[in-house]
């Protein structure tokens, strides 16, 4: 491919002698300033995740944390009981251990060992 003596940016039209570095693409060239502008536009319209809230214990002392442990343990027990009920119902409906394991992101053996005593 032959270039004119002073190639230009396909976006802003500035000659390479004024634009600095030019990056060649198929049938186009872009200067560093236009690349920066493109990135700023992309950055402006890119969604950002919301800042994560601080952990709930940051405002608690050790005694307050200990006082909340029973609540947390009860919530875990309740969630575990609910999970077991779902697995029992899935098995009743004919779901395989492989399907259950895949849904939980564990191995078939892990799912079977954790929930099979309920059958």
XYZ file of C-alpha atoms in Angstrom:
119
model
C 0.000 0.000 0.000
C 1.409 3.374 -0.886
C 0.791 6.400 1.274
C 0.825 10.066 0.401
C 3.939 11.858 1.529
C 2.069 13.218 4.566
C -0.732 10.809 5.554
C -3.665 12.230 7.528
C -6.053 11.095 10.257
C -9.273 9.746 8.722
C -11.268 11.095 11.683
C -10.055 14.645 12.291
C -8.291 15.230 8.965
C -5.053 16.517 10.486
C -1.919 15.590 8.579
C 0.477 13.209 10.267
C 3.027 15.997 10.691
C 0.535 17.747 13.035
C -1.255 14.738 14.474
C 1.757 12.856 15.781
C 1.485 9.089 15.537
C -1.042 7.559 13.171
C -2.345 4.010 13.464
C -3.247 2.385 10.147
C -6.313 0.218 9.748
C -8.017 -1.196 6.677
C -8.503 1.953 4.623
C -8.319 4.341 7.600
C -5.814 6.014 9.890
C -6.413 7.383 13.365
C -4.242 9.771 15.365
C -3.478 9.565 19.056
C -5.804 12.457 19.922
C -8.736 10.766 18.152
C -7.980 7.490 19.960
C -8.060 9.367 23.281
C -11.354 11.025 22.321
C -12.845 7.653 21.329
C -11.800 6.122 24.655
C -13.315 9.026 26.602
C -16.622 8.538 24.763
C -16.611 4.788 25.401
C -15.674 5.417 29.044
C -18.508 7.929 29.472
C -21.128 5.430 28.310
C -19.745 2.371 30.065
C -21.837 1.292 33.049
C -19.920 1.012 36.262
C -20.831 -1.326 39.097
C -22.153 0.438 42.159
C -19.696 0.714 45.006
C -20.040 -2.300 47.270
C -21.434 -1.432 50.678
C -19.054 -1.946 53.587
C -19.377 -5.223 55.503
C -22.076 -4.999 58.198
C -19.589 -5.595 60.999
C -17.546 -2.453 60.373
C -19.719 -0.499 62.814
C -19.880 -3.297 65.427
C -17.580 -4.176 68.285
C -16.737 -7.776 69.202
C -19.619 -8.157 71.685
C -22.165 -6.925 69.155
C -20.804 -9.329 66.575
C -21.047 -12.245 69.029
C -24.643 -11.265 69.821
C -25.562 -11.536 66.117
C -24.009 -14.970 65.563
C -27.158 -16.889 66.610
C -29.230 -14.913 64.069
C -26.756 -15.712 61.317
C -26.660 -19.406 62.265
C -30.476 -19.551 62.220
C -30.549 -17.936 58.762
C -28.007 -20.479 57.459
C -30.040 -23.361 58.928
C -33.205 -22.001 57.314
C -31.481 -21.630 53.939
C -30.066 -25.156 54.181
C -33.504 -26.579 55.017
C -34.983 -24.747 52.035
C -32.251 -26.046 49.741
C -32.831 -29.596 50.917
C -36.572 -29.227 50.272
C -35.891 -28.028 46.719
C -33.527 -30.937 46.044
C -36.074 -33.432 47.433
C -38.765 -31.992 45.163
C -36.448 -32.008 42.152
C -35.603 -35.662 42.780
C -39.323 -36.453 43.171
C -39.884 -34.830 39.772
C -37.179 -36.983 38.216
C -34.173 -34.648 38.166
C -30.874 -36.516 38.088
C -28.010 -35.996 40.488
C -25.997 -34.740 37.516
C -28.581 -32.024 36.784
C -28.738 -30.967 40.426
C -24.947 -30.922 40.706
C -24.635 -28.822 37.559
C -27.194 -26.312 38.847
C -25.313 -26.029 42.152
C -21.888 -25.831 40.501
C -20.582 -28.926 42.280
C -19.728 -32.474 41.277
C -22.391 -35.163 41.040
C -20.743 -36.984 43.929
C -20.765 -33.855 46.121
C -24.461 -33.290 45.476
C -25.269 -36.932 46.161
C -23.229 -37.007 49.386
C -24.837 -33.818 50.654
C -28.477 -34.616 49.841
C -28.940 -38.354 49.184
C -29.810 -39.328 52.774
C -33.143 -37.623 52.211
C -34.331 -40.167 49.658
